[in-house]
Amino acid sequence: MQFLEKIWKLLFLAQMPWQLIAAIVVIFVFIPCAVVKLVPCLLVILLYIISFTANVIIWFFLFTESQVSQFLRKCNKNPPFIVYIAGDALVTLKKSIEFLLSKAKSFSPKKWYSLPFIVVFAYFSYQYHYIDILFDNTVRYWHELNKYTHYKVKDGDCLGKIAQQYHVPMPVIISENSSRYPSLTSDPDDISKGWVLRIPRYYSSGIKND
C-alpha cells in the first residue's frame, strides 16, 4: 500500500522527470499486471454468461420442439423453417463452447488466477453435456428426418420435370440417388415407374444438405 501511495504522489505531486517515470511504470508495469490478473476473471464471467444463454436456448428449444411435434402429429406436416435455424444456432453454440473450454484448459493450474477456471470447467462441462445430448438426440433427428423429401415416379415422369417441380438441379437429384439407381448417371431420362427418389429440401433457398 505504501508503495502505491508513493507512485500516486510521484504522479501528481512530484516534479519532472519523476512524473514521467511514474507514468511509464504505471502504463507498462501495473496496467499489464492488472490486465493479466483480470482477464481470467473476465473469461470466467463470459463462460457463465454463455452457459446461462445456452440453458435458455436449450430449454426454449426443447419446449418449442415439443410443441412443434404435437402440431405436426395433428397436421401431418413437415417442421417449420425455424427448426433448421435453431439447429444451426445450436451447432454454432456448441463449437463456440468447445473453443472456450479449450482456452480454459490452456491456463496453468499453478497460477493462482487459474483457480476459477478449474471450478468453472467442472460446472461448464456439466452444462455442455446437455447441449451435446440436445444436439445429438433432437437437432440431428429433425435435420436428418426432414432435410429430404421423397418422390415416387409415375407414368410419364422424367427427371427434368421432377427437378423443375422441386426447384432442385438435376445433377443434385442424380447425385443423391445414383447409389440406389446407378443407371441415372449414364442416362438421366431412364427412370422407371415405382422408383422412389430422394429430393433435398430447401435447396433453392440456399441451404446445403451436407
Coordinates of C-alpha atoms in Angstrom, one line a residue:
M1 CA 0.0 0.0 0.0
Q2 CA 2.8 2.4 0.9
F3 CA 4.4 1.7 -2.5
L4 CA 1.2 2.6 -4.3
E5 CA 1.0 5.8 -2.2
K6 CA 4.5 6.7 -3.4
I7 CA 3.5 6.1 -7.0
W8 CA 0.4 8.2 -6.5
K9 CA 2.5 11.1 -5.1
L10 CA 5.0 10.8 -7.9
L11 CA 2.2 11.0 -10.5
F12 CA 0.5 14.1 -9.1
L13 CA 2.9 15.9 -6.7
A14 CA 6.4 15.2 -7.9
Q15 CA 8.3 17.3 -10.4
M16 CA 9.5 16.2 -13.9
P17 CA 11.1 13.9 -14.8
W18 CA 9.7 11.8 -11.8
Q19 CA 6.2 12.2 -13.0
L20 CA 7.2 10.8 -16.4
I21 CA 9.0 7.8 -14.8
A22 CA 6.0 7.1 -12.6
A23 CA 3.6 7.3 -15.6
I24 CA 5.8 4.8 -17.5
V25 CA 5.8 2.4 -14.6
V26 CA 2.0 2.6 -14.3
I27 CA 1.4 2.2 -18.0
F28 CA 4.0 -0.5 -18.7
V29 CA 4.0 -2.4 -15.4
F30 CA 0.9 -2.0 -13.3
I31 CA -1.7 -1.9 -16.0
P32 CA -0.4 -5.1 -17.8
C33 CA -0.2 -6.9 -14.5
A34 CA -3.8 -5.9 -13.7
V35 CA -5.0 -7.0 -17.1
V36 CA -3.3 -10.3 -16.8
K37 CA -5.0 -10.9 -13.5
L38 CA -8.4 -9.6 -14.6
V39 CA -8.5 -11.5 -18.0
P40 CA -9.1 -14.9 -16.4
C41 CA -11.9 -13.5 -14.2
L42 CA -13.5 -11.8 -17.2
L43 CA -13.3 -15.1 -19.2
V44 CA -14.9 -16.9 -16.3
I45 CA -17.7 -14.4 -16.3
L46 CA -18.0 -14.8 -20.1
L47 CA -18.3 -18.6 -19.7
Y48 CA -21.0 -18.2 -17.1
I49 CA -22.9 -15.9 -19.4
I50 CA -22.6 -18.3 -22.3
S51 CA -23.7 -21.2 -20.0
F52 CA -26.8 -19.3 -19.0
T53 CA -27.6 -18.4 -22.6
A54 CA -27.1 -22.0 -23.6
N55 CA -29.5 -23.1 -21.0
V56 CA -32.1 -20.6 -22.1
I57 CA -31.8 -21.7 -25.7
I58 CA -31.9 -25.4 -24.8
W59 CA -35.0 -25.3 -22.7
F60 CA -36.7 -22.9 -25.1
F61 CA -35.9 -25.2 -28.0
L62 CA -37.0 -28.3 -26.1
F63 CA -40.3 -26.6 -25.3
T64 CA -40.7 -25.4 -28.9
E65 CA -39.7 -28.8 -30.3
S66 CA -42.3 -30.5 -28.1
Q67 CA -45.0 -28.1 -29.3
V68 CA -43.9 -28.5 -32.9
S69 CA -44.0 -32.2 -32.6
Q70 CA -47.6 -32.1 -31.3
F71 CA -48.6 -29.7 -34.1
L72 CA -47.1 -31.9 -36.8
R73 CA -48.8 -35.1 -35.5
K74 CA -52.1 -33.3 -35.8
C75 CA -51.5 -31.7 -39.1
N76 CA -49.2 -34.3 -40.7
K77 CA -46.8 -31.6 -41.9
N78 CA -43.1 -31.0 -42.0
P79 CA -41.3 -28.9 -39.3
P80 CA -41.3 -25.2 -39.9
F81 CA -38.1 -23.5 -41.1
I82 CA -37.3 -22.3 -37.6
V83 CA -36.4 -25.9 -36.7
Y84 CA -33.5 -25.7 -39.1
I85 CA -32.4 -22.2 -38.0
A86 CA -32.5 -23.4 -34.3
G87 CA -30.4 -26.4 -35.2
D88 CA -27.8 -24.4 -37.0
A89 CA -27.7 -22.0 -34.0
L90 CA -27.1 -24.8 -31.6
V91 CA -24.3 -26.2 -33.7
T92 CA -22.6 -22.9 -33.7
L93 CA -23.1 -22.5 -30.0
K94 CA -21.6 -26.0 -29.5
K95 CA -18.5 -25.1 -31.5
S96 CA -18.1 -21.8 -29.5
I97 CA -18.3 -23.7 -26.2
E98 CA -15.7 -26.2 -27.3
F99 CA -13.4 -23.3 -28.3
L100 CA -13.9 -21.6 -24.9
L101 CA -13.3 -24.8 -23.0
S102 CA -10.1 -25.4 -24.8
K103 CA -9.0 -21.9 -23.9
A104 CA -9.9 -22.5 -20.3
K105 CA -7.8 -25.7 -20.2
S106 CA -4.8 -23.8 -21.5
F107 CA -4.4 -21.8 -18.3
S108 CA -1.8 -23.3 -16.0
P109 CA -3.3 -24.6 -12.7
K110 CA -0.1 -23.5 -10.9
K111 CA -1.1 -19.8 -11.3
W112 CA -3.5 -18.6 -8.6
Y113 CA -5.7 -16.7 -11.1
S114 CA -6.3 -20.0 -13.0
L115 CA -8.2 -21.5 -10.0
P116 CA -11.6 -20.1 -11.1
F117 CA -11.2 -22.0 -14.4
I118 CA -10.9 -25.3 -12.6
V119 CA -14.2 -24.6 -10.8
V120 CA -16.0 -23.2 -13.9
F121 CA -14.6 -26.0 -16.1
A122 CA -16.3 -28.7 -13.9
Y123 CA -19.5 -26.7 -13.9
F124 CA -19.5 -25.8 -17.5
S125 CA -18.7 -29.3 -18.6
Y126 CA -21.9 -30.4 -16.9
Q127 CA -23.9 -27.7 -18.8
Y128 CA -22.2 -28.6 -22.1
H129 CA -23.3 -32.2 -21.6
Y130 CA -26.9 -31.2 -22.0
I131 CA -26.1 -29.2 -25.2
D132 CA -24.4 -32.3 -26.6
I133 CA -27.4 -34.5 -25.8
L134 CA -29.8 -32.0 -27.3
F135 CA -27.8 -31.7 -30.5
D136 CA -27.4 -35.5 -30.9
N137 CA -31.0 -36.5 -30.0
T138 CA -33.1 -33.6 -31.2
V139 CA -31.5 -31.4 -33.7
R140 CA -29.8 -34.1 -35.7
Y141 CA -33.0 -36.1 -35.6
W142 CA -35.1 -33.3 -37.0
H143 CA -32.4 -32.4 -39.5
E144 CA -31.8 -35.9 -40.9
L145 CA -35.5 -36.7 -40.9
N146 CA -36.6 -33.6 -42.7
K147 CA -33.8 -32.4 -44.9
Y148 CA -35.1 -34.8 -47.7
T149 CA -38.4 -35.4 -49.2
H150 CA -39.2 -38.5 -51.4
Y151 CA -41.0 -38.7 -54.7
K152 CA -42.4 -41.9 -56.2
V153 CA -42.0 -41.9 -60.0
K154 CA -45.3 -42.2 -62.0
D155 CA -46.0 -42.9 -65.6
G156 CA -44.9 -40.1 -67.9
D157 CA -42.4 -38.6 -65.4
C158 CA -39.0 -37.5 -66.4
L159 CA -36.1 -36.3 -64.3
G160 CA -36.3 -32.8 -65.7
K161 CA -39.9 -32.4 -64.8
I162 CA -39.3 -33.6 -61.3
A163 CA -36.3 -31.3 -60.9
Q164 CA -38.4 -28.4 -62.1
Q165 CA -41.3 -29.3 -59.7
Y166 CA -39.0 -29.2 -56.6
H167 CA -36.7 -26.4 -57.9
V168 CA -33.7 -28.7 -57.5
P169 CA -31.0 -29.1 -60.2
M170 CA -30.9 -32.4 -62.0
P171 CA -27.3 -33.2 -61.1
V172 CA -28.2 -32.9 -57.4
I173 CA -31.0 -35.4 -57.7
I174 CA -28.8 -37.7 -59.7
S175 CA -26.0 -37.5 -57.1
E176 CA -28.5 -38.2 -54.2
N177 CA -29.9 -41.3 -55.9
S178 CA -27.1 -42.7 -58.1
S179 CA -26.1 -45.3 -55.4
R180 CA -29.6 -46.7 -55.4
Y181 CA -30.2 -46.3 -59.1
P182 CA -26.8 -46.4 -60.9
S183 CA -28.4 -46.1 -64.4
L184 CA -29.2 -42.4 -63.6
T185 CA -25.5 -41.5 -64.1
S186 CA -25.4 -42.9 -67.6
D187 CA -29.0 -42.0 -68.7
P188 CA -30.9 -39.5 -66.5
D189 CA -34.0 -39.9 -68.6
D190 CA -34.1 -43.7 -67.9
I191 CA -36.3 -43.7 -64.8
S192 CA -39.0 -46.3 -64.1
K193 CA -42.4 -46.2 -62.6
G194 CA -42.2 -47.0 -58.9
W195 CA -38.8 -45.6 -58.2
V196 CA -38.6 -43.6 -55.0
L197 CA -36.3 -40.6 -55.5
R198 CA -34.7 -38.7 -52.6
I199 CA -35.0 -34.9 -53.1
P200 CA -33.1 -32.4 -50.9
R201 CA -35.4 -29.9 -49.3
Y202 CA -34.9 -26.1 -49.4
Y203 CA -32.2 -26.4 -51.9
S204 CA -33.4 -23.4 -53.9
S205 CA -33.2 -21.4 -50.6
G206 CA -29.5 -21.8 -50.5
I207 CA -29.4 -24.4 -47.7
K208 CA -27.0 -27.1 -48.4
N209 CA -27.7 -30.6 -47.1
D210 CA -24.2 -31.9 -46.2

